[in-house]
Amino acid sequence: MQVLSVTPEIFPLIKTGGLADVTGALPIALASKGVAMRTLIPGYPVVMDAFKKKKAVYQYPLLQGGKASVHAVKIGELELFVLDAPHLFDRQGGPYGTASGSDWPDNWRRFAALSQVGGDIAGGAISGYQPDIVHAHDWQSAMTLAYMRYGNAIGVPSLITVHNLAFQGQFGSGIFGELGLPGVAMQLDGVEYYGGVGFLKAGLQAAWAITTVSPTYAQEIRSPEFGMGLDGLINMRAVDLYGIVNGIDVDIWNPATDKHLVANYSAETLEARALNRKAVEDRFSLEPDDSPIVCVVSRVTWQKGMDILAAVVDGIVQRGARLAVLGSGDAGLEGSLLAAAARHRGRVGVVIGYDEALSHIMQGGCDAIVIPSRFEPCGLTQLYGLRYGCVPVVARTGGLADTIIDANEAALSAGVATGFQFAPNNGGALLHAIRRLVEAHARPAAWASIQRQGMKADVSWDKSADKYVELYRLLLSKRTA
Ligand code: ADP
């Protein structure tokens, strides 16, 4: 089975969040299951620099304002189509904006181009390659499904995975004329959305199936509270909606072999975590003692509940935990966290920035990771936490609710607890969870049992990849029906 994945990010080449982890890991997990996944990605500078032999398999004399070409390359284990369109992608900064964080004003053009190419490949543009299924991700590639629908690939089964419904790619109606779609597409059941053009909306409308990255989030987005204006459409499409929880790359995230760690360890050698813990204490200027270190590795945003966290830092310290925060995002929230660290020198440390290596050391050395997200489609850091014996403390929402078993008395005595959940998501409930954590941490046998139980959890891609294969098969059966 040939599946074309279309995505704006793929680990390890270009990553701003969990989407890249998923699109990078899924092809590898599918390969052993008879599914060949090829991925179309934009030719950002880091991507173009990652391969030497440049031979185009398809050329565009004019694609959204300039010349473009598609290259078929293998980078590491990933089979890729790279869209080389210098006028759109050869820029310094991030994939969506400048280094200082403002979005590129022509993002609609950049990701319409990516999607148009996805639609062309689906329609057989590249000789010798015809995907059986097209799999798009988030708003940046969602329009692929519209280009397929209004072009010549309407018969190719498609699905879109929603990694985060908050990002919708909503633009003014003025761009419609430049998308190269027929006039009929600018309709309520097409790309039109509140008078403008909705990229994600168009994909949700055109996809044969919609998936999101956990069963609970799949249910939540049908409600006005989590549906972000799209709940009506999502409810209309409810029979085609699936929730498949993400896995993680258990080779990259393996405490026994992880090169970023100061000391490697397994469930049998948890005491070796002390050396990583020491590294965390040094890096975050924390006083060394026996109290638990609770960490955060996160975008610093409202979605991630970083305001809720910032408001209770004093309470966390009072309850006897230390806190290490790695993250970047909203400048105001970063400021609140830095101020809290200044108030509690030696008890709270904050590093503003994005640091993959440090994130590994934190999972390998901290006692717990706290994730107070207001909504969380899946979440990955709690899965890393499970694998690393860094006990997750999570808001009971989305994928966090699906992947962590709360350490209540019943779960503890049954030996199945893997972390702490709290609800509703507010400062009081978070502090209550921290108190339970501190108490559990003071009972070393109980604590080690929670750690070990988490480390036993299957967080690999294996089962989830099976679910995608099952869905691909179902879609293929609809094609022939
Ligand atoms: P989201 O994609 O919504 O940001 P996820 O939990 O799905 O949240 O994925 C976040 C990913 O980004 C994880 O791999 C996490 O380790 C990583 N990450 C987030 N912030 C940082 C940071 N400041 N430094 C290093 N890694 C980070």
Short mmCIF file of C-alpha atoms and ligand atoms in Angstrom, two decimals:
data_model
loop_
_atom_site.label_atom_id
_atom_site.label_comp_id
_atom_site.label_asym_id
_atom_site.label_seq_id
_atom_site.Cartn_x
_atom_site.Cartn_y
_atom_site.Cartn_z
CA MET A 1 0.00 0.00 0.00
CA GLN A 2 1.38 3.40 -1.00
CA VAL A 3 0.42 6.32 1.22
CA LEU A 4 1.34 9.92 0.47
CA SER A 5 1.67 11.98 3.63
CA VAL A 6 1.66 15.77 3.22
CA THR A 7 2.99 17.81 6.13
CA PRO A 8 4.65 21.12 6.97
CA GLU A 9 6.97 19.50 9.58
CA ILE A 10 8.82 16.23 9.98
CA PHE A 11 11.26 15.13 12.66
CA PRO A 12 14.26 15.20 12.57
CA LEU A 13 14.43 17.77 9.78
CA ILE A 14 12.05 20.48 10.93
CA LYS A 15 10.01 20.57 14.12
CA THR A 16 8.01 23.09 16.08
CA GLY A 17 5.86 20.60 17.99
CA GLY A 18 4.32 17.17 18.30
CA LEU A 19 3.11 17.13 14.68
CA ALA A 20 6.70 16.67 13.51
CA ASP A 21 7.27 13.78 15.91
CA VAL A 22 4.21 12.04 14.51
CA THR A 23 4.93 12.57 10.83
CA GLY A 24 8.53 11.47 11.38
CA ALA A 25 7.73 8.33 13.35
CA LEU A 26 4.64 7.04 11.55
CA PRO A 27 6.34 6.10 8.23
CA ILE A 28 8.93 4.07 10.10
CA ALA A 29 6.27 2.29 12.19
CA LEU A 30 4.21 1.56 9.06
CA ALA A 31 7.09 0.18 7.02
CA SER A 32 7.01 -3.20 8.78
CA LYS A 33 3.26 -3.43 8.25
CA GLY A 34 3.25 -3.40 4.47
CA VAL A 35 2.60 0.33 4.10
CA ALA A 36 5.07 2.47 2.17
CA MET A 37 4.63 6.07 3.25
CA ARG A 38 6.23 8.87 1.27
CA THR A 39 6.11 12.36 2.68
CA LEU A 40 5.78 15.64 0.80
CA ILE A 41 7.41 18.51 2.70
CA PRO A 42 8.39 22.11 1.90
CA GLY A 43 11.98 22.74 0.86
CA TYR A 44 12.97 24.95 3.81
CA PRO A 45 16.73 25.73 3.89
CA VAL A 46 17.43 22.96 6.43
CA VAL A 47 15.66 20.46 4.22
CA MET A 48 17.38 21.54 1.00
CA ASP A 49 20.74 21.38 2.79
CA ALA A 50 20.05 17.81 3.93
CA PHE A 51 20.49 16.23 0.51
CA LYS A 52 23.14 16.69 -2.14
CA LYS A 53 21.99 15.14 -5.37
CA LYS A 54 19.23 17.36 -6.62
CA LYS A 55 17.27 15.85 -9.47
CA ALA A 56 13.74 17.04 -10.03
CA VAL A 57 10.98 14.50 -10.67
CA TYR A 58 8.49 17.23 -11.49
CA GLN A 59 8.78 20.88 -12.52
CA TYR A 60 6.45 23.84 -12.22
CA PRO A 61 7.24 26.80 -14.48
CA LEU A 62 4.96 28.81 -12.20
CA LEU A 63 3.65 27.78 -8.78
CA GLN A 64 2.16 30.54 -6.64
CA GLY A 65 4.39 33.22 -8.07
CA GLY A 66 7.64 31.45 -8.96
CA LYS A 67 9.40 28.43 -10.36
CA ALA A 68 9.24 25.22 -8.36
CA SER A 69 10.30 21.61 -8.56
CA VAL A 70 9.74 18.39 -6.67
CA HIS A 71 12.67 16.17 -5.66
CA ALA A 72 12.38 12.52 -4.63
CA VAL A 73 14.98 11.84 -1.93
CA LYS A 74 15.67 9.56 0.96
CA ILE A 75 16.95 11.24 4.11
CA GLY A 76 17.72 8.80 6.90
CA GLU A 77 14.88 6.31 6.86
CA LEU A 78 12.40 8.77 5.38
CA GLU A 79 11.27 8.64 1.74
CA LEU A 80 10.47 12.22 0.83
CA PHE A 81 9.18 14.44 -1.91
CA VAL A 82 10.69 17.86 -1.29
CA LEU A 83 8.97 20.89 -2.80
CA ASP A 84 11.74 23.25 -3.81
CA ALA A 85 10.09 26.65 -4.23
CA PRO A 86 12.66 29.26 -3.18
CA HIS A 87 10.24 32.18 -3.46
CA LEU A 88 8.08 30.50 -0.80
CA PHE A 89 10.40 28.49 1.42
CA ASP A 90 13.99 29.72 1.11
CA ARG A 91 13.83 32.02 4.15
CA GLN A 92 15.64 32.35 7.42
CA GLY A 93 13.45 31.95 10.50
CA GLY A 94 10.88 29.31 11.41
CA PRO A 95 8.63 27.32 9.11
CA TYR A 96 5.74 29.73 9.65
CA GLY A 97 7.35 33.04 10.49
CA THR A 98 10.33 35.22 11.16
CA ALA A 99 12.90 34.48 13.87
CA SER A 100 11.16 37.10 16.01
CA GLY A 101 7.91 35.17 15.81
CA SER A 102 5.63 37.03 13.40
CA ASP A 103 3.86 34.90 10.82
CA TRP A 104 4.88 35.21 7.18
CA PRO A 105 2.15 37.30 5.53
CA ASP A 106 2.00 34.91 2.58
CA ASN A 107 1.50 31.72 4.62
CA TRP A 108 -1.73 31.08 2.75
CA ARG A 109 0.23 31.09 -0.50
CA ARG A 110 3.03 28.90 0.84
CA PHE A 111 0.74 26.19 2.14
CA ALA A 112 -1.72 26.43 -0.74
CA ALA A 113 1.31 25.67 -2.93
CA LEU A 114 2.31 22.69 -0.80
CA SER A 115 -1.27 21.43 -0.93
CA GLN A 116 -1.61 21.98 -4.66
CA VAL A 117 1.48 19.86 -5.21
CA GLY A 118 0.02 17.20 -2.90
CA GLY A 119 -3.14 17.23 -5.02
CA ASP A 120 -1.13 16.97 -8.23
CA ILE A 121 0.87 14.00 -6.93
CA ALA A 122 -2.38 12.34 -5.81
CA GLY A 123 -3.62 12.81 -9.37
CA GLY A 124 -0.60 11.00 -10.83
CA ALA A 125 1.67 13.92 -11.74
CA ILE A 126 4.85 12.03 -10.91
CA SER A 127 5.43 9.21 -13.35
CA GLY A 128 5.76 5.83 -11.68
CA TYR A 129 4.17 6.98 -8.42
CA GLN A 130 0.49 6.71 -7.62
CA PRO A 131 -0.53 6.84 -3.98
CA ASP A 132 -3.42 4.62 -2.91
CA ILE A 133 -4.23 6.96 -0.04
CA VAL A 134 -3.40 10.58 0.80
CA HIS A 135 -2.89 11.55 4.44
CA ALA A 136 -2.82 15.27 5.28
CA HIS A 137 -1.97 16.92 8.60
CA ASP A 138 -3.35 20.15 10.07
CA TRP A 139 -4.31 23.30 8.21
CA GLN A 140 -1.01 23.67 6.38
CA SER A 141 -1.64 20.62 4.21
CA ALA A 142 -5.42 20.35 4.58
CA MET A 143 -6.05 22.05 1.24
CA THR A 144 -4.45 19.02 -0.47
CA LEU A 145 -7.81 17.34 -0.03
CA ALA A 146 -9.62 20.28 -1.63
CA TYR A 147 -7.22 20.27 -4.57
CA MET A 148 -7.89 16.52 -4.92
CA ARG A 149 -11.62 16.98 -4.71
CA TYR A 150 -11.83 19.80 -7.23
CA GLY A 151 -9.01 18.43 -9.40
CA ASN A 152 -8.50 14.99 -10.82
CA ALA A 153 -7.99 12.89 -7.69
CA ILE A 154 -11.51 12.78 -6.31
CA GLY A 155 -11.41 8.97 -6.40
CA VAL A 156 -8.29 8.68 -4.23
CA PRO A 157 -9.16 7.98 -0.59
CA SER A 158 -7.94 10.62 1.81
CA LEU A 159 -7.78 11.43 5.46
CA ILE A 160 -6.76 14.37 7.54
CA THR A 161 -5.28 14.17 11.00
CA VAL A 162 -6.06 17.09 13.28
CA HIS A 163 -3.19 17.61 15.69
CA ASN A 164 -4.64 20.80 17.11
CA LEU A 165 -7.99 22.30 16.16
CA ALA A 166 -6.93 25.70 17.46
CA PHE A 167 -4.83 26.35 14.35
CA GLN A 168 -7.24 26.61 11.44
CA GLY A 169 -5.61 28.59 8.63
CA GLN A 170 -8.42 31.11 8.19
CA PHE A 171 -7.87 33.76 5.49
CA GLY A 172 -9.85 36.48 3.76
CA SER A 173 -11.99 35.74 0.71
CA GLY A 174 -9.64 37.89 -1.42
CA ILE A 175 -7.16 35.02 -1.73
CA PHE A 176 -9.67 32.66 -3.30
CA GLY A 177 -9.00 33.88 -6.85
CA GLU A 178 -5.33 32.99 -6.49
CA LEU A 179 -5.80 29.44 -5.26
CA GLY A 180 -6.44 28.00 -8.72
CA LEU A 181 -9.63 26.28 -7.59
CA PRO A 182 -12.86 26.37 -9.60
CA GLY A 183 -15.50 28.92 -8.53
CA VAL A 184 -17.74 26.14 -7.26
CA ALA A 185 -15.25 25.48 -4.44
CA MET A 186 -16.14 28.79 -2.77
CA GLN A 187 -19.23 27.33 -1.14
CA LEU A 188 -20.46 26.36 2.26
CA ASP A 189 -19.62 22.72 1.65
CA GLY A 190 -16.28 23.63 0.04
CA VAL A 191 -13.51 25.96 1.19
CA GLU A 192 -15.72 28.87 2.27
CA TYR A 193 -15.68 29.54 6.02
CA TYR A 194 -17.35 32.52 7.69
CA GLY A 195 -17.08 34.51 4.48
CA GLY A 196 -13.37 33.77 4.01
CA VAL A 197 -11.34 30.73 3.08
CA GLY A 198 -10.76 28.12 5.78
CA PHE A 199 -7.90 25.75 5.00
CA LEU A 200 -8.54 23.27 7.82
CA LYS A 201 -12.28 23.55 7.29
CA ALA A 202 -11.84 22.71 3.60
CA GLY A 203 -9.84 19.62 4.52
CA LEU A 204 -12.37 18.47 7.11
CA GLN A 205 -15.08 18.83 4.50
CA ALA A 206 -13.25 17.01 1.70
CA ALA A 207 -11.50 14.21 3.62
CA TRP A 208 -12.89 10.70 3.38
CA ALA A 209 -12.02 10.29 7.05
CA ILE A 210 -10.95 12.58 9.88
CA THR A 211 -8.67 11.46 12.64
CA THR A 212 -7.42 13.19 15.70
CA VAL A 213 -4.69 12.10 18.02
CA SER A 214 -6.62 10.63 20.95
CA PRO A 215 -10.08 9.14 21.48
CA THR A 216 -10.99 11.66 24.19
CA TYR A 217 -10.03 14.66 22.04
CA ALA A 218 -12.09 13.14 19.18
CA GLN A 219 -15.11 13.33 21.48
CA GLU A 220 -14.21 16.72 22.96
CA ILE A 221 -14.02 18.49 19.58
CA ARG A 222 -17.68 17.67 18.97
CA SER A 223 -18.58 20.11 21.76
CA PRO A 224 -18.72 23.92 21.47
CA GLU A 225 -16.15 24.22 24.26
CA PHE A 226 -13.41 22.37 22.35
CA GLY A 227 -14.77 22.58 18.80
CA MET A 228 -13.40 26.09 18.16
CA GLY A 229 -16.26 26.91 15.81
CA LEU A 230 -15.85 23.68 13.82
CA ASP A 231 -17.92 21.45 16.12
CA GLY A 232 -20.97 21.71 13.83
CA LEU A 233 -19.02 20.43 10.84
CA ILE A 234 -17.24 17.80 12.92
CA ASN A 235 -20.55 16.51 14.24
CA MET A 236 -21.86 16.29 10.71
CA ARG A 237 -18.88 14.12 9.89
CA ALA A 238 -18.98 12.13 13.13
CA VAL A 239 -19.32 8.72 11.44
CA ASP A 240 -15.99 9.33 9.70
CA LEU A 241 -14.22 10.60 12.84
CA TYR A 242 -11.60 8.48 14.62
CA GLY A 243 -9.28 9.01 17.58
CA ILE A 244 -5.91 7.27 17.38
CA VAL A 245 -3.49 8.05 20.16
CA ASN A 246 0.08 8.97 19.18
CA GLY A 247 3.02 6.75 19.94
CA ILE A 248 6.58 7.90 20.45
CA ASP A 249 9.84 6.81 18.90
CA VAL A 250 10.98 4.37 21.57
CA ASP A 251 14.48 4.17 20.08
CA ILE A 252 15.10 7.90 20.32
CA TRP A 253 13.34 8.02 23.68
CA ASN A 254 15.00 5.14 25.43
CA PRO A 255 16.58 5.84 28.84
CA ALA A 256 18.82 2.80 28.45
CA THR A 257 20.58 4.19 25.36
CA ASP A 258 19.77 7.92 25.23
CA LYS A 259 23.01 9.75 24.43
CA HIS A 260 21.74 13.03 25.87
CA LEU A 261 21.61 11.55 29.36
CA VAL A 262 24.47 11.79 31.83
CA ALA A 263 23.58 8.28 33.02
CA ASN A 264 21.56 5.61 31.27
CA TYR A 265 19.20 3.42 33.26
CA SER A 266 16.28 1.02 33.14
CA ALA A 267 13.35 0.14 35.42
CA GLU A 268 15.78 -2.08 37.35
CA THR A 269 18.41 0.64 37.81
CA LEU A 270 16.32 3.69 38.67
CA GLU A 271 18.94 4.82 41.19
CA ALA A 272 21.14 5.88 38.24
CA ARG A 273 18.64 8.68 37.60
CA ALA A 274 20.35 10.53 40.47
CA LEU A 275 23.17 11.58 38.12
CA ASN A 276 20.73 13.10 35.64
CA ARG A 277 18.96 14.74 38.53
CA LYS A 278 22.25 16.31 39.58
CA ALA A 279 22.64 17.67 36.03
CA VAL A 280 19.17 19.21 36.25
CA GLU A 281 20.00 20.75 39.64
CA ASP A 282 23.14 22.29 38.14
CA ARG A 283 21.47 23.56 34.98
CA PHE A 284 18.52 25.12 36.84
CA SER A 285 20.53 26.26 39.88
CA LEU A 286 18.40 24.18 42.26
CA GLU A 287 19.55 23.44 45.79
CA PRO A 288 20.38 19.75 46.01
CA ASP A 289 18.14 17.86 48.45
CA ASP A 290 15.73 14.94 48.58
CA SER A 291 12.57 16.81 47.61
CA PRO A 292 10.98 15.93 44.27
CA ILE A 293 11.85 17.99 41.22
CA VAL A 294 8.76 18.64 39.14
CA CYS A 295 9.51 19.76 35.60
CA VAL A 296 7.76 21.39 32.67
CA VAL A 297 8.84 21.05 29.02
CA SER A 298 6.37 22.99 27.00
CA ARG A 299 5.37 25.79 24.76
CA VAL A 300 4.68 28.62 27.17
CA THR A 301 1.09 29.37 26.18
CA TRP A 302 -2.44 29.66 27.46
CA GLN A 303 -3.34 26.33 25.83
CA LYS A 304 -0.64 24.63 27.87
CA GLY A 305 -2.00 26.20 31.07
CA MET A 306 1.24 28.03 31.77
CA ASP A 307 -0.70 30.91 33.34
CA ILE A 308 -2.33 28.42 35.73
CA LEU A 309 1.10 27.09 36.60
CA ALA A 310 2.68 30.53 37.01
CA ALA A 311 -0.07 31.52 39.44
CA VAL A 312 0.64 28.61 41.81
CA VAL A 313 4.44 28.47 41.82
CA ASP A 314 4.52 29.74 45.41
CA GLY A 315 2.13 26.97 46.41
CA ILE A 316 4.23 24.32 44.67
CA VAL A 317 7.29 25.46 46.61
CA GLN A 318 5.30 25.58 49.89
CA ARG A 319 4.22 21.98 49.34
CA GLY A 320 7.83 20.94 49.23
CA ALA A 321 8.56 20.40 45.55
CA ARG A 322 11.20 22.06 43.41
CA LEU A 323 10.32 23.22 39.90
CA ALA A 324 12.35 23.25 36.66
CA VAL A 325 10.74 24.84 33.62
CA LEU A 326 12.03 24.66 30.04
CA GLY A 327 9.93 26.44 27.47
CA SER A 328 9.34 29.38 25.24
CA GLY A 329 6.34 31.18 23.86
CA ASP A 330 4.21 33.99 25.17
CA ALA A 331 6.50 36.77 26.43
CA GLY A 332 4.17 37.81 29.27
CA LEU A 333 3.91 34.25 30.60
CA GLU A 334 7.66 33.76 30.26
CA GLY A 335 8.04 36.89 32.38
CA SER A 336 5.71 35.54 35.10
CA LEU A 337 7.68 32.30 35.27
CA LEU A 338 11.02 34.14 35.40
CA ALA A 339 9.67 36.35 38.18
CA ALA A 340 8.61 33.25 40.13
CA ALA A 341 12.11 31.81 39.73
CA ALA A 342 13.59 35.06 41.02
CA ARG A 343 11.33 34.86 44.10
CA HIS A 344 12.37 31.29 44.81
CA ARG A 345 16.07 31.03 44.03
CA GLY A 346 17.28 27.50 44.54
CA ARG A 347 13.73 26.09 44.51
CA VAL A 348 12.55 27.16 41.06
CA GLY A 349 14.61 27.39 37.87
CA VAL A 350 13.41 28.59 34.47
CA VAL A 351 15.21 28.25 31.14
CA ILE A 352 13.58 30.12 28.29
CA GLY A 353 14.33 28.50 24.96
CA TYR A 354 13.99 25.33 22.95
CA ASP A 355 16.57 22.71 23.87
CA GLU A 356 16.02 19.14 22.72
CA ALA A 357 19.03 17.75 24.64
CA LEU A 358 18.02 19.42 27.89
CA SER A 359 14.47 18.10 27.49
CA HIS A 360 15.88 14.56 27.52
CA ILE A 361 17.98 15.20 30.62
CA MET A 362 14.93 16.59 32.40
CA GLN A 363 12.85 13.51 31.60
CA GLY A 364 15.77 11.37 32.76
CA GLY A 365 16.43 13.25 35.99
CA CYS A 366 13.29 14.97 37.25
CA ASP A 367 10.82 13.09 39.42
CA ALA A 368 7.67 14.31 37.74
CA ILE A 369 6.49 16.30 34.74
CA VAL A 370 3.47 18.55 35.08
CA ILE A 371 1.13 19.22 32.14
CA PRO A 372 -1.75 21.56 33.03
CA SER A 373 -3.07 21.93 29.46
CA ARG A 374 -6.50 23.48 28.96
CA PHE A 375 -6.90 21.15 26.02
CA GLU A 376 -4.45 18.56 24.75
CA PRO A 377 -5.12 16.68 21.52
CA CYS A 378 -2.63 13.99 22.55
CA GLY A 379 0.45 15.36 24.23
CA LEU A 380 3.82 13.69 23.94
CA THR A 381 5.73 14.84 26.98
CA GLN A 382 3.61 12.67 29.29
CA LEU A 383 4.50 9.67 27.10
CA TYR A 384 8.22 10.49 27.36
CA GLY A 385 7.64 10.89 31.09
CA LEU A 386 6.14 7.40 31.32
CA ARG A 387 9.06 5.90 29.45
CA TYR A 388 11.64 7.72 31.58
CA GLY A 389 10.12 7.16 35.02
CA CYS A 390 9.38 10.90 35.22
CA VAL A 391 5.90 10.59 36.67
CA PRO A 392 3.28 12.60 34.73
CA VAL A 393 0.95 14.98 36.59
CA VAL A 394 -1.71 15.91 34.06
CA ALA A 395 -4.95 17.78 33.57
CA ARG A 396 -7.73 15.29 32.80
CA THR A 397 -8.32 16.26 29.18
CA GLY A 398 -7.75 14.87 25.68
CA GLY A 399 -4.84 12.51 25.26
CA LEU A 400 -3.65 13.20 28.79
CA ALA A 401 -6.82 11.55 30.12
CA ASP A 402 -6.33 8.60 27.76
CA THR A 403 -2.70 7.81 28.54
CA ILE A 404 -2.23 8.29 32.30
CA ILE A 405 -3.76 6.12 35.02
CA ASP A 406 -4.33 8.17 38.16
CA ALA A 407 -2.63 7.03 41.36
CA ASN A 408 -5.82 6.82 43.43
CA GLU A 409 -5.92 4.27 46.24
CA ALA A 410 -7.63 1.61 44.10
CA ALA A 411 -5.13 1.99 41.23
CA LEU A 412 -2.22 2.04 43.65
CA SER A 413 -3.25 -1.14 45.41
CA ALA A 414 -3.92 -2.83 42.06
CA GLY A 415 -0.45 -1.70 40.98
CA VAL A 416 -1.70 -0.06 37.78
CA ALA A 417 -1.17 3.65 38.57
CA THR A 418 1.16 5.54 36.23
CA GLY A 419 0.72 9.18 37.27
CA PHE A 420 -1.59 11.84 38.70
CA GLN A 421 -4.62 13.42 37.06
CA PHE A 422 -6.43 16.52 38.20
CA ALA A 423 -9.72 18.14 37.29
CA PRO A 424 -11.07 20.71 36.89
CA ASN A 425 -8.03 22.42 35.47
CA ASN A 426 -7.37 25.19 37.94
CA GLY A 427 -4.69 26.19 40.42
CA GLY A 428 -6.41 24.55 43.39
CA ALA A 429 -6.73 21.17 41.69
CA LEU A 430 -3.17 21.38 40.38
CA LEU A 431 -1.84 22.09 43.87
CA HIS A 432 -3.87 19.21 45.27
CA ALA A 433 -2.19 16.91 42.72
CA ILE A 434 1.22 18.30 43.71
CA ARG A 435 0.44 17.52 47.35
CA ARG A 436 -0.50 13.94 46.44
CA LEU A 437 2.71 13.69 44.46
CA VAL A 438 4.88 14.96 47.30
CA GLU A 439 3.23 12.49 49.69
CA ALA A 440 3.69 9.58 47.29
CA HIS A 441 7.30 10.59 46.65
CA ALA A 442 7.96 10.34 50.37
CA ARG A 443 7.08 6.60 50.18
CA PRO A 444 9.95 5.28 48.06
CA ALA A 445 8.47 1.83 47.37
CA ALA A 446 5.12 3.26 46.25
CA TRP A 447 6.89 5.88 44.17
CA ALA A 448 9.15 3.36 42.42
CA SER A 449 6.11 1.23 41.69
CA ILE A 450 4.41 4.15 39.90
CA GLN A 451 7.62 4.82 37.97
CA ARG A 452 8.03 1.18 36.96
CA GLN A 453 4.39 0.79 35.98
CA GLY A 454 4.74 3.81 33.68
CA MET A 455 7.91 2.43 32.19
CA LYS A 456 6.02 -0.77 31.35
CA ALA A 457 3.29 1.07 29.44
CA ASP A 458 3.35 0.47 25.70
CA VAL A 459 3.96 3.95 24.31
CA SER A 460 5.42 2.72 21.02
CA TRP A 461 3.84 3.33 17.66
CA ASP A 462 3.08 -0.34 17.14
CA LYS A 463 -0.58 -0.50 18.20
CA SER A 464 -1.41 2.95 16.85
CA ALA A 465 0.22 2.18 13.50
CA ASP A 466 -2.02 -0.92 13.34
CA LYS A 467 -5.03 1.34 13.82
CA TYR A 468 -3.94 3.60 10.95
CA VAL A 469 -3.43 0.53 8.73
CA GLU A 470 -6.92 -0.67 9.63
CA LEU A 471 -8.35 2.72 8.70
CA TYR A 472 -6.38 2.87 5.42
CA ARG A 473 -7.82 -0.58 4.55
CA LEU A 474 -11.33 0.58 5.34
CA LEU A 475 -10.88 3.60 3.07
CA LEU A 476 -9.54 1.42 0.26
CA SER A 477 -12.56 -0.82 0.58
CA LYS A 478 -14.78 2.22 0.12
CA ARG A 479 -12.90 3.07 -3.06
CA THR A 480 -13.64 -0.26 -4.62
CA ALA A 481 -17.18 -0.44 -3.21
P1 ADP B 1 2.60 20.57 21.15
O1 ADP B 1 2.85 19.87 19.84
O2 ADP B 1 1.19 21.03 21.32
O3 ADP B 1 3.58 21.64 21.45
P2 ADP B 1 3.25 17.99 22.35
O4 ADP B 1 3.32 17.55 23.76
O5 ADP B 1 2.41 17.17 21.43
O6 ADP B 1 2.79 19.51 22.35
O7 ADP B 1 4.71 18.03 21.72
C1 ADP B 1 5.66 18.93 22.15
C2 ADP B 1 7.01 18.44 21.68
O8 ADP B 1 7.93 19.52 21.69
C3 ADP B 1 7.61 17.39 22.59
O9 ADP B 1 8.47 16.57 21.81
C4 ADP B 1 8.40 18.23 23.60
O10 ADP B 1 9.44 17.52 24.22
C5 ADP B 1 8.93 19.30 22.69
N1 ADP B 1 9.20 20.58 23.35
C6 ADP B 1 8.29 21.54 23.69
N2 ADP B 1 8.92 22.62 24.21
C7 ADP B 1 10.24 22.33 24.22
C8 ADP B 1 11.41 23.06 24.62
N3 ADP B 1 11.33 24.29 25.12
N4 ADP B 1 12.61 22.46 24.46
C9 ADP B 1 12.69 21.22 23.96
N5 ADP B 1 11.63 20.49 23.55
C10 ADP B 1 10.42 21.04 23.67
#
